[in-house]
Amino acid sequence: MTIQNMTRQDLPSINALWIGEKLNAISTACLISFIKHGHQVNLYTYGEISNLPTGVHVLDGSTILDKSKIIKHQKSGSFALFSDIFRYALLSKIKNGIYVDCDVYCLKPLTIPEHGYLLGYENDSHINGAVLALPADSSMLNTLINLSNQPYFTPEWYSSYDKMRLRIKRLFGYANTLSTMGWGVIGPSAITHYAKKLNITNLVQPVDVLYPVQHHEVNKLLDPSLSIHDVTTLRSVCAHLYNETLKNIDLKQINPNCILAKMLYNEI
């Protein structure tokens, strides 16, 4: 079945997580972008959201993981760590669905390949999980879930020196729990490592499909001389806006002709 003759019921659902009482402007625009392209959008939350966009279905996050499981990254205070754990649990429980971060903007309808894997390189060497679908019975998903359930975590891809450093810290009472580990350790780092170990890198989408704009290139989204066609290819179906990189920008002050401004008004 081609995308052209797919109905809303045929397209996979889009599933996202939000922790907080109010969506920011980027997340609002991103969720709406998937609705515009025909997807059912399910937003999992742990409380009321005051500015929910029309058409977004709100679901209880505790049906996937109990609220008591919510953790923050110790250094940054970010919930990104919990969202990594949440997406793996989610994918084990839903059918014909894709997890997306709330800062992913849809450019075309998304489909899941017949083999069941939808994930993509964000650069030449790293795979991101901001857009993710994995077969519920796959070794990849089960490995990631088991990893996220470990109380004390030593990444097997760490160097011998780093592994020894973590063991010594544990001996002195400084446990290497997930919340104390480096940014993305249970997310892109783990996904990249196990995709290689489990020999599924041949199923990973090229950079331009899911991540045409890399995190160090987000300034291109603010350049009024560029159009969306300058930063994407014909294969691009979405763009990751890297909210962590953009969060300190005053969106009210950006040029109205830049790509990001047009995304905020869902004009792309």
PDB file of C-alpha atoms in Angstrom:
ATOM      1  CA  MET A   1       0.000   0.000   0.000  1.00  0.00           C
ATOM      2  CA  THR A   2       1.428   3.384  -0.975  1.00  0.00           C
ATOM      3  CA  ILE A   3       1.242   6.443   1.249  1.00  0.00           C
ATOM      4  CA  GLN A   4      -0.892   8.166  -1.368  1.00  0.00           C
ATOM      5  CA  ASN A   5      -3.824   5.775  -0.882  1.00  0.00           C
ATOM      6  CA  MET A   6      -3.430   5.242   2.856  1.00  0.00           C
ATOM      7  CA  THR A   7      -6.228   6.413   5.125  1.00  0.00           C
ATOM      8  CA  ARG A   8      -5.848   7.819   8.638  1.00  0.00           C
ATOM      9  CA  GLN A   9      -6.669   4.342   9.961  1.00  0.00           C
ATOM     10  CA  ASP A  10      -3.856   2.792   7.909  1.00  0.00           C
ATOM     11  CA  LEU A  11      -1.138   5.170   9.080  1.00  0.00           C
ATOM     12  CA  PRO A  12       0.680   4.243  12.287  1.00  0.00           C
ATOM     13  CA  SER A  13      -0.273   6.199  15.375  1.00  0.00           C
ATOM     14  CA  ILE A  14       2.152   8.802  16.666  1.00  0.00           C
ATOM     15  CA  ASN A  15       2.841   8.494  20.383  1.00  0.00           C
ATOM     16  CA  ALA A  16       4.596  11.109  22.494  1.00  0.00           C
ATOM     17  CA  LEU A  17       5.228  11.923  26.147  1.00  0.00           C
ATOM     18  CA  TRP A  18       4.902  15.250  27.937  1.00  0.00           C
ATOM     19  CA  ILE A  19       5.635  15.924  31.596  1.00  0.00           C
ATOM     20  CA  GLY A  20       4.401  19.318  32.696  1.00  0.00           C
ATOM     21  CA  GLU A  21       1.300  21.487  32.773  1.00  0.00           C
ATOM     22  CA  LYS A  22       1.836  23.404  29.538  1.00  0.00           C
ATOM     23  CA  LEU A  23       3.261  22.575  26.112  1.00  0.00           C
ATOM     24  CA  ASN A  24       5.863  24.941  24.712  1.00  0.00           C
ATOM     25  CA  ALA A  25       5.458  26.492  21.263  1.00  0.00           C
ATOM     26  CA  ILE A  26       7.777  24.054  19.496  1.00  0.00           C
ATOM     27  CA  SER A  27       6.064  20.979  20.943  1.00  0.00           C
ATOM     28  CA  THR A  28       2.629  22.345  20.083  1.00  0.00           C
ATOM     29  CA  ALA A  29       3.613  22.939  16.459  1.00  0.00           C
ATOM     30  CA  CYS A  30       5.263  19.527  16.195  1.00  0.00           C
ATOM     31  CA  LEU A  31       2.224  17.626  17.468  1.00  0.00           C
ATOM     32  CA  ILE A  32      -0.050  19.561  15.106  1.00  0.00           C
ATOM     33  CA  SER A  33       2.262  18.773  12.177  1.00  0.00           C
ATOM     34  CA  PHE A  34       1.592  15.040  12.553  1.00  0.00           C
ATOM     35  CA  ILE A  35      -2.158  15.620  12.721  1.00  0.00           C
ATOM     36  CA  LYS A  36      -1.952  17.683   9.529  1.00  0.00           C
ATOM     37  CA  HIS A  37      -0.361  14.723   7.770  1.00  0.00           C
ATOM     38  CA  GLY A  38      -3.127  12.330   8.775  1.00  0.00           C
ATOM     39  CA  HIS A  39      -1.733  10.618  11.863  1.00  0.00           C
ATOM     40  CA  GLN A  40      -3.600   9.945  15.062  1.00  0.00           C
ATOM     41  CA  VAL A  41      -1.521  11.626  17.754  1.00  0.00           C
ATOM     42  CA  ASN A  42      -1.541  10.173  21.266  1.00  0.00           C
ATOM     43  CA  LEU A  43       0.061  12.274  23.980  1.00  0.00           C
ATOM     44  CA  TYR A  44       0.851  10.438  27.206  1.00  0.00           C
ATOM     45  CA  THR A  45       0.861  12.623  30.300  1.00  0.00           C
ATOM     46  CA  TYR A  46       0.899  12.401  34.080  1.00  0.00           C
ATOM     47  CA  GLY A  47      -1.406  15.352  34.682  1.00  0.00           C
ATOM     48  CA  GLU A  48      -3.569  18.031  33.080  1.00  0.00           C
ATOM     49  CA  ILE A  49      -2.204  20.091  30.179  1.00  0.00           C
ATOM     50  CA  SER A  50      -3.702  23.563  29.875  1.00  0.00           C
ATOM     51  CA  ASN A  51      -3.021  24.226  26.181  1.00  0.00           C
ATOM     52  CA  LEU A  52      -3.651  20.937  24.416  1.00  0.00           C
ATOM     53  CA  PRO A  53      -3.933  21.323  20.610  1.00  0.00           C
ATOM     54  CA  THR A  54      -7.215  20.287  19.008  1.00  0.00           C
ATOM     55  CA  GLY A  55      -7.056  16.734  17.712  1.00  0.00           C
ATOM     56  CA  VAL A  56      -4.456  15.405  20.146  1.00  0.00           C
ATOM     57  CA  HIS A  57      -5.621  12.379  22.148  1.00  0.00           C
ATOM     58  CA  VAL A  58      -4.524  12.490  25.788  1.00  0.00           C
ATOM     59  CA  LEU A  59      -3.668   9.163  27.413  1.00  0.00           C
ATOM     60  CA  ASP A  60      -2.593   8.310  30.943  1.00  0.00           C
ATOM     61  CA  GLY A  61       1.156   7.755  31.103  1.00  0.00           C
ATOM     62  CA  SER A  62       0.740   5.442  34.089  1.00  0.00           C
ATOM     63  CA  THR A  63      -0.787   2.829  31.765  1.00  0.00           C
ATOM     64  CA  ILE A  64       2.738   2.474  30.378  1.00  0.00           C
ATOM     65  CA  LEU A  65       4.900   3.227  33.429  1.00  0.00           C
ATOM     66  CA  ASP A  66       3.781   4.140  36.922  1.00  0.00           C
ATOM     67  CA  LYS A  67       4.312   7.741  37.993  1.00  0.00           C
ATOM     68  CA  SER A  68       6.701   6.519  40.691  1.00  0.00           C
ATOM     69  CA  LYS A  69       9.103   5.487  37.920  1.00  0.00           C
ATOM     70  CA  ILE A  70       9.625   9.083  36.743  1.00  0.00           C
ATOM     71  CA  ILE A  71      13.250  10.141  37.165  1.00  0.00           C
ATOM     72  CA  LYS A  72      15.296  13.175  36.181  1.00  0.00           C
ATOM     73  CA  HIS A  73      18.851  13.423  34.977  1.00  0.00           C
ATOM     74  CA  GLN A  74      20.750  14.410  38.115  1.00  0.00           C
ATOM     75  CA  LYS A  75      22.955  17.092  36.540  1.00  0.00           C
ATOM     76  CA  SER A  76      20.534  18.738  34.127  1.00  0.00           C
ATOM     77  CA  GLY A  77      17.194  18.026  35.793  1.00  0.00           C
ATOM     78  CA  SER A  78      15.873  16.921  32.413  1.00  0.00           C
ATOM     79  CA  PHE A  79      13.138  14.325  31.962  1.00  0.00           C
ATOM     80  CA  ALA A  80      14.838  13.139  28.745  1.00  0.00           C
ATOM     81  CA  LEU A  81      16.225  10.164  30.644  1.00  0.00           C
ATOM     82  CA  PHE A  82      12.751   9.051  31.679  1.00  0.00           C
ATOM     83  CA  SER A  83      11.450   9.566  28.149  1.00  0.00           C
ATOM     84  CA  ASP A  84      14.082   7.096  26.899  1.00  0.00           C
ATOM     85  CA  ILE A  85      12.839   4.480  29.354  1.00  0.00           C
ATOM     86  CA  PHE A  86       9.200   5.339  28.639  1.00  0.00           C
ATOM     87  CA  ARG A  87       9.482   4.898  24.870  1.00  0.00           C
ATOM     88  CA  TYR A  88      10.839   1.369  25.200  1.00  0.00           C
ATOM     89  CA  ALA A  89       8.028   0.348  27.543  1.00  0.00           C
ATOM     90  CA  LEU A  90       5.499   2.010  25.230  1.00  0.00           C
ATOM     91  CA  LEU A  91       6.711   0.168  22.139  1.00  0.00           C
ATOM     92  CA  SER A  92       6.311  -3.152  23.936  1.00  0.00           C
ATOM     93  CA  LYS A  93       2.606  -2.419  24.511  1.00  0.00           C
ATOM     94  CA  ILE A  94       1.267  -0.774  21.342  1.00  0.00           C
ATOM     95  CA  LYS A  95       0.623  -2.025  17.828  1.00  0.00           C
ATOM     96  CA  ASN A  96       1.271  -0.124  14.592  1.00  0.00           C
ATOM     97  CA  GLY A  97       2.627   2.853  16.484  1.00  0.00           C
ATOM     98  CA  ILE A  98       5.681   5.108  16.448  1.00  0.00           C
ATOM     99  CA  TYR A  99       7.184   6.935  19.384  1.00  0.00           C
ATOM    100  CA  VAL A 100       8.300  10.510  18.664  1.00  0.00           C
ATOM    101  CA  ASP A 101       9.813  13.189  20.840  1.00  0.00           C
ATOM    102  CA  CYS A 102       7.717  16.338  21.100  1.00  0.00           C
ATOM    103  CA  ASP A 103      10.334  18.332  19.187  1.00  0.00           C
ATOM    104  CA  VAL A 104      10.045  16.284  15.988  1.00  0.00           C
ATOM    105  CA  TYR A 105       8.271  18.096  13.136  1.00  0.00           C
ATOM    106  CA  CYS A 106       6.427  16.063  10.513  1.00  0.00           C
ATOM    107  CA  LEU A 107       7.060  16.890   6.845  1.00  0.00           C
ATOM    108  CA  LYS A 108       5.380  13.850   5.274  1.00  0.00           C
ATOM    109  CA  PRO A 109       3.307  10.923   6.597  1.00  0.00           C
ATOM    110  CA  LEU A 110       5.429   8.305   8.349  1.00  0.00           C
ATOM    111  CA  THR A 111       5.185   4.585   7.746  1.00  0.00           C
ATOM    112  CA  ILE A 112       6.814   1.628   9.478  1.00  0.00           C
ATOM    113  CA  PRO A 113       8.806  -0.635   7.131  1.00  0.00           C
ATOM    114  CA  GLU A 114       7.594  -4.221   6.809  1.00  0.00           C
ATOM    115  CA  HIS A 115      10.474  -5.442   8.982  1.00  0.00           C
ATOM    116  CA  GLY A 116       9.061  -3.341  11.829  1.00  0.00           C
ATOM    117  CA  TYR A 117      12.067  -1.115  12.535  1.00  0.00           C
ATOM    118  CA  LEU A 118      11.930   2.655  12.158  1.00  0.00           C
ATOM    119  CA  LEU A 119      15.018   4.426  13.441  1.00  0.00           C
ATOM    120  CA  GLY A 120      17.602   6.634  11.822  1.00  0.00           C
ATOM    121  CA  TYR A 121      21.135   7.910  11.859  1.00  0.00           C
ATOM    122  CA  GLU A 122      21.481  11.465  13.158  1.00  0.00           C
ATOM    123  CA  ASN A 123      25.030  11.670  11.816  1.00  0.00           C
ATOM    124  CA  ASP A 124      27.543   9.329  10.219  1.00  0.00           C
ATOM    125  CA  SER A 125      28.059   7.251  13.357  1.00  0.00           C
ATOM    126  CA  HIS A 126      25.189   7.737  15.818  1.00  0.00           C
ATOM    127  CA  ILE A 127      21.589   6.524  15.725  1.00  0.00           C
ATOM    128  CA  ASN A 128      18.947   8.649  17.432  1.00  0.00           C
ATOM    129  CA  GLY A 129      15.714   7.466  19.034  1.00  0.00           C
ATOM    130  CA  ALA A 130      13.618  10.621  18.713  1.00  0.00           C
ATOM    131  CA  VAL A 131      11.613   8.738  16.080  1.00  0.00           C
ATOM    132  CA  LEU A 132      11.377   5.076  16.979  1.00  0.00           C
ATOM    133  CA  ALA A 133       9.479   1.913  16.180  1.00  0.00           C
ATOM    134  CA  LEU A 134      10.766  -1.549  17.109  1.00  0.00           C
ATOM    135  CA  PRO A 135       9.036  -4.934  16.921  1.00  0.00           C
ATOM    136  CA  ALA A 136       7.625  -5.804  20.345  1.00  0.00           C
ATOM    137  CA  ASP A 137       9.281  -9.223  20.265  1.00  0.00           C
ATOM    138  CA  SER A 138      12.646  -8.018  18.951  1.00  0.00           C
ATOM    139  CA  SER A 139      15.933  -8.635  20.729  1.00  0.00           C
ATOM    140  CA  MET A 140      16.683  -4.952  20.274  1.00  0.00           C
ATOM    141  CA  LEU A 141      13.654  -3.751  22.226  1.00  0.00           C
ATOM    142  CA  ASN A 142      13.932  -6.418  24.907  1.00  0.00           C
ATOM    143  CA  THR A 143      17.606  -5.564  25.417  1.00  0.00           C
ATOM    144  CA  LEU A 144      16.840  -1.857  25.824  1.00  0.00           C
ATOM    145  CA  ILE A 145      14.021  -2.585  28.283  1.00  0.00           C
ATOM    146  CA  ASN A 146      16.214  -4.905  30.349  1.00  0.00           C
ATOM    147  CA  LEU A 147      18.955  -2.291  30.345  1.00  0.00           C
ATOM    148  CA  SER A 148      16.630   0.443  31.576  1.00  0.00           C
ATOM    149  CA  ASN A 149      15.466  -1.795  34.437  1.00  0.00           C
ATOM    150  CA  GLN A 150      18.956  -2.270  35.846  1.00  0.00           C
ATOM    151  CA  PRO A 151      19.395  -0.409  39.164  1.00  0.00           C
ATOM    152  CA  TYR A 152      23.163  -0.045  38.646  1.00  0.00           C
ATOM    153  CA  PHE A 153      24.357   0.398  35.138  1.00  0.00           C
ATOM    154  CA  THR A 154      27.789   0.034  33.560  1.00  0.00           C
ATOM    155  CA  PRO A 155      27.573   0.499  29.771  1.00  0.00           C
ATOM    156  CA  GLU A 156      29.308  -2.383  28.058  1.00  0.00           C
ATOM    157  CA  TRP A 157      30.497  -0.026  25.317  1.00  0.00           C
ATOM    158  CA  TYR A 158      32.524   2.032  27.814  1.00  0.00           C
ATOM    159  CA  SER A 159      36.305   1.732  27.724  1.00  0.00           C
ATOM    160  CA  SER A 160      38.081  -0.458  30.277  1.00  0.00           C
ATOM    161  CA  TYR A 161      39.222   2.695  32.050  1.00  0.00           C
ATOM    162  CA  ASP A 162      35.698   4.104  32.345  1.00  0.00           C
ATOM    163  CA  LYS A 163      34.324   0.769  33.537  1.00  0.00           C
ATOM    164  CA  MET A 164      37.011   0.625  36.215  1.00  0.00           C
ATOM    165  CA  ARG A 165      36.243   4.212  37.246  1.00  0.00           C
ATOM    166  CA  LEU A 166      32.571   3.342  37.746  1.00  0.00           C
ATOM    167  CA  ARG A 167      33.447   0.232  39.757  1.00  0.00           C
ATOM    168  CA  ILE A 168      35.707   2.268  42.044  1.00  0.00           C
ATOM    169  CA  LYS A 169      32.999   4.902  42.538  1.00  0.00           C
ATOM    170  CA  ARG A 170      30.559   2.162  43.506  1.00  0.00           C
ATOM    171  CA  LEU A 171      33.035   0.776  46.059  1.00  0.00           C
ATOM    172  CA  PHE A 172      33.108   4.199  47.705  1.00  0.00           C
ATOM    173  CA  GLY A 173      29.327   4.426  47.798  1.00  0.00           C
ATOM    174  CA  TYR A 174      28.757   6.463  44.644  1.00  0.00           C
ATOM    175  CA  ALA A 175      26.394   4.245  42.704  1.00  0.00           C
ATOM    176  CA  ASN A 176      26.280   4.666  38.937  1.00  0.00           C
ATOM    177  CA  THR A 177      22.510   4.778  38.589  1.00  0.00           C
ATOM    178  CA  LEU A 178      20.882   5.873  35.353  1.00  0.00           C
ATOM    179  CA  SER A 179      20.202   9.354  36.722  1.00  0.00           C
ATOM    180  CA  THR A 180      23.929   9.952  37.295  1.00  0.00           C
ATOM    181  CA  MET A 181      25.135   8.711  33.916  1.00  0.00           C
ATOM    182  CA  GLY A 182      26.050  10.844  30.916  1.00  0.00           C
ATOM    183  CA  TRP A 183      23.440  12.443  28.651  1.00  0.00           C
ATOM    184  CA  GLY A 184      21.821   9.969  26.256  1.00  0.00           C
ATOM    185  CA  VAL A 185      23.477   6.881  27.707  1.00  0.00           C
ATOM    186  CA  ILE A 186      20.241   4.873  27.771  1.00  0.00           C
ATOM    187  CA  GLY A 187      19.039   6.608  24.592  1.00  0.00           C
ATOM    188  CA  PRO A 188      21.117   7.223  21.440  1.00  0.00           C
ATOM    189  CA  SER A 189      24.280   5.692  22.904  1.00  0.00           C
ATOM    190  CA  ALA A 190      22.546   2.438  23.829  1.00  0.00           C
ATOM    191  CA  ILE A 191      20.527   2.327  20.604  1.00  0.00           C
ATOM    192  CA  THR A 192      23.663   2.810  18.509  1.00  0.00           C
ATOM    193  CA  HIS A 193      25.646   0.186  20.404  1.00  0.00           C
ATOM    194  CA  TYR A 194      23.007  -2.536  20.328  1.00  0.00           C
ATOM    195  CA  ALA A 195      21.988  -1.886  16.731  1.00  0.00           C
ATOM    196  CA  LYS A 196      25.582  -2.732  15.832  1.00  0.00           C
ATOM    197  CA  LYS A 197      25.836  -5.655  18.252  1.00  0.00           C
ATOM    198  CA  LEU A 198      22.556  -7.187  17.048  1.00  0.00           C
ATOM    199  CA  ASN A 199      23.416  -6.579  13.375  1.00  0.00           C
ATOM    200  CA  ILE A 200      20.434  -4.427  12.452  1.00  0.00           C
ATOM    201  CA  THR A 201      22.298  -1.359  11.195  1.00  0.00           C
ATOM    202  CA  ASN A 202      21.208  -2.308   7.671  1.00  0.00           C
ATOM    203  CA  LEU A 203      17.651  -1.467   8.770  1.00  0.00           C
ATOM    204  CA  VAL A 204      18.541   2.030   9.990  1.00  0.00           C
ATOM    205  CA  GLN A 205      17.376   4.971   7.860  1.00  0.00           C
ATOM    206  CA  PRO A 206      19.973   7.332   6.335  1.00  0.00           C
ATOM    207  CA  VAL A 207      20.552  10.685   8.042  1.00  0.00           C
ATOM    208  CA  ASP A 208      18.423  12.737   5.665  1.00  0.00           C
ATOM    209  CA  VAL A 209      15.259  10.677   6.196  1.00  0.00           C
ATOM    210  CA  LEU A 210      14.568  11.405   9.880  1.00  0.00           C
ATOM    211  CA  TYR A 211      17.300  13.853  10.939  1.00  0.00           C
ATOM    212  CA  PRO A 212      18.076  16.126   7.975  1.00  0.00           C
ATOM    213  CA  VAL A 213      18.982  18.964  10.364  1.00  0.00           C
ATOM    214  CA  GLN A 214      21.646  17.963  12.892  1.00  0.00           C
ATOM    215  CA  HIS A 215      21.872  19.514  16.348  1.00  0.00           C
ATOM    216  CA  HIS A 216      24.798  21.760  15.400  1.00  0.00           C
ATOM    217  CA  GLU A 217      22.882  22.998  12.352  1.00  0.00           C
ATOM    218  CA  VAL A 218      19.747  24.342  14.021  1.00  0.00           C
ATOM    219  CA  ASN A 219      20.895  27.879  13.229  1.00  0.00           C
ATOM    220  CA  LYS A 220      19.842  27.100   9.660  1.00  0.00           C
ATOM    221  CA  LEU A 221      16.255  27.036  10.881  1.00  0.00           C
ATOM    222  CA  LEU A 222      16.653  30.690  11.873  1.00  0.00           C
ATOM    223  CA  ASP A 223      18.110  31.889   8.559  1.00  0.00           C
ATOM    224  CA  PRO A 224      15.411  33.707   6.520  1.00  0.00           C
ATOM    225  CA  SER A 225      17.378  33.175   3.317  1.00  0.00           C
ATOM    226  CA  LEU A 226      16.870  29.402   3.532  1.00  0.00           C
ATOM    227  CA  SER A 227      13.749  27.362   2.778  1.00  0.00           C
ATOM    228  CA  ILE A 228      12.823  23.910   4.030  1.00  0.00           C
ATOM    229  CA  HIS A 229      14.037  22.525   0.697  1.00  0.00           C
ATOM    230  CA  ASP A 230      17.531  23.832   1.445  1.00  0.00           C
ATOM    231  CA  VAL A 231      17.854  21.718   4.589  1.00  0.00           C
ATOM    232  CA  THR A 232      15.979  18.547   3.584  1.00  0.00           C
ATOM    233  CA  THR A 233      15.928  16.053   0.721  1.00  0.00           C
ATOM    234  CA  LEU A 234      13.120  14.358  -1.171  1.00  0.00           C
ATOM    235  CA  ARG A 235      13.446  11.450   1.289  1.00  0.00           C
ATOM    236  CA  SER A 236      13.026  13.566   4.428  1.00  0.00           C
ATOM    237  CA  VAL A 237       9.821  12.786   6.322  1.00  0.00           C
ATOM    238  CA  CYS A 238      10.471  14.774   9.489  1.00  0.00           C
ATOM    239  CA  ALA A 239      12.976  17.043  11.201  1.00  0.00           C
ATOM    240  CA  HIS A 240      14.245  16.944  14.761  1.00  0.00           C
ATOM    241  CA  LEU A 241      14.245  20.493  16.142  1.00  0.00           C
ATOM    242  CA  TYR A 242      16.459  19.732  19.167  1.00  0.00           C
ATOM    243  CA  ASN A 243      14.503  21.690  21.749  1.00  0.00           C
ATOM    244  CA  GLU A 244      17.438  21.546  24.179  1.00  0.00           C
ATOM    245  CA  THR A 245      19.458  23.594  21.686  1.00  0.00           C
ATOM    246  CA  LEU A 246      16.662  26.039  20.860  1.00  0.00           C
ATOM    247  CA  LYS A 247      15.178  26.488  24.337  1.00  0.00           C
ATOM    248  CA  ASN A 248      17.134  29.664  25.125  1.00  0.00           C
ATOM    249  CA  ILE A 249      16.079  31.429  21.927  1.00  0.00           C
ATOM    250  CA  ASP A 250      13.329  34.038  22.189  1.00  0.00           C
ATOM    251  CA  LEU A 251      10.901  32.686  19.604  1.00  0.00           C
ATOM    252  CA  LYS A 252       9.065  36.018  19.522  1.00  0.00           C
ATOM    253  CA  GLN A 253      12.181  37.671  18.133  1.00  0.00           C
ATOM    254  CA  ILE A 254      13.012  35.296  15.277  1.00  0.00           C
ATOM    255  CA  ASN A 255      12.604  36.399  11.672  1.00  0.00           C
ATOM    256  CA  PRO A 256       9.060  35.565  10.487  1.00  0.00           C
ATOM    257  CA  ASN A 257      10.458  34.309   7.183  1.00  0.00           C
ATOM    258  CA  CYS A 258      12.781  31.701   8.675  1.00  0.00           C
ATOM    259  CA  ILE A 259      12.019  27.985   8.602  1.00  0.00           C
ATOM    260  CA  LEU A 260      11.383  27.727  12.339  1.00  0.00           C
ATOM    261  CA  ALA A 261       8.881  30.590  12.310  1.00  0.00           C
ATOM    262  CA  LYS A 262       6.950  28.914   9.508  1.00  0.00           C
ATOM    263  CA  MET A 263       6.990  25.642  11.437  1.00  0.00           C
ATOM    264  CA  LEU A 264       5.622  27.371  14.523  1.00  0.00           C
ATOM    265  CA  TYR A 265       2.650  28.491  12.430  1.00  0.00           C
ATOM    266  CA  ASN A 266       2.474  25.055  10.733  1.00  0.00           C
ATOM    267  CA  GLU A 267       2.990  26.651   7.338  1.00  0.00           C
ATOM    268  CA  ILE A 268       5.422  23.901   6.283  1.00  0.00           C
TER     269      ILE A 268
END
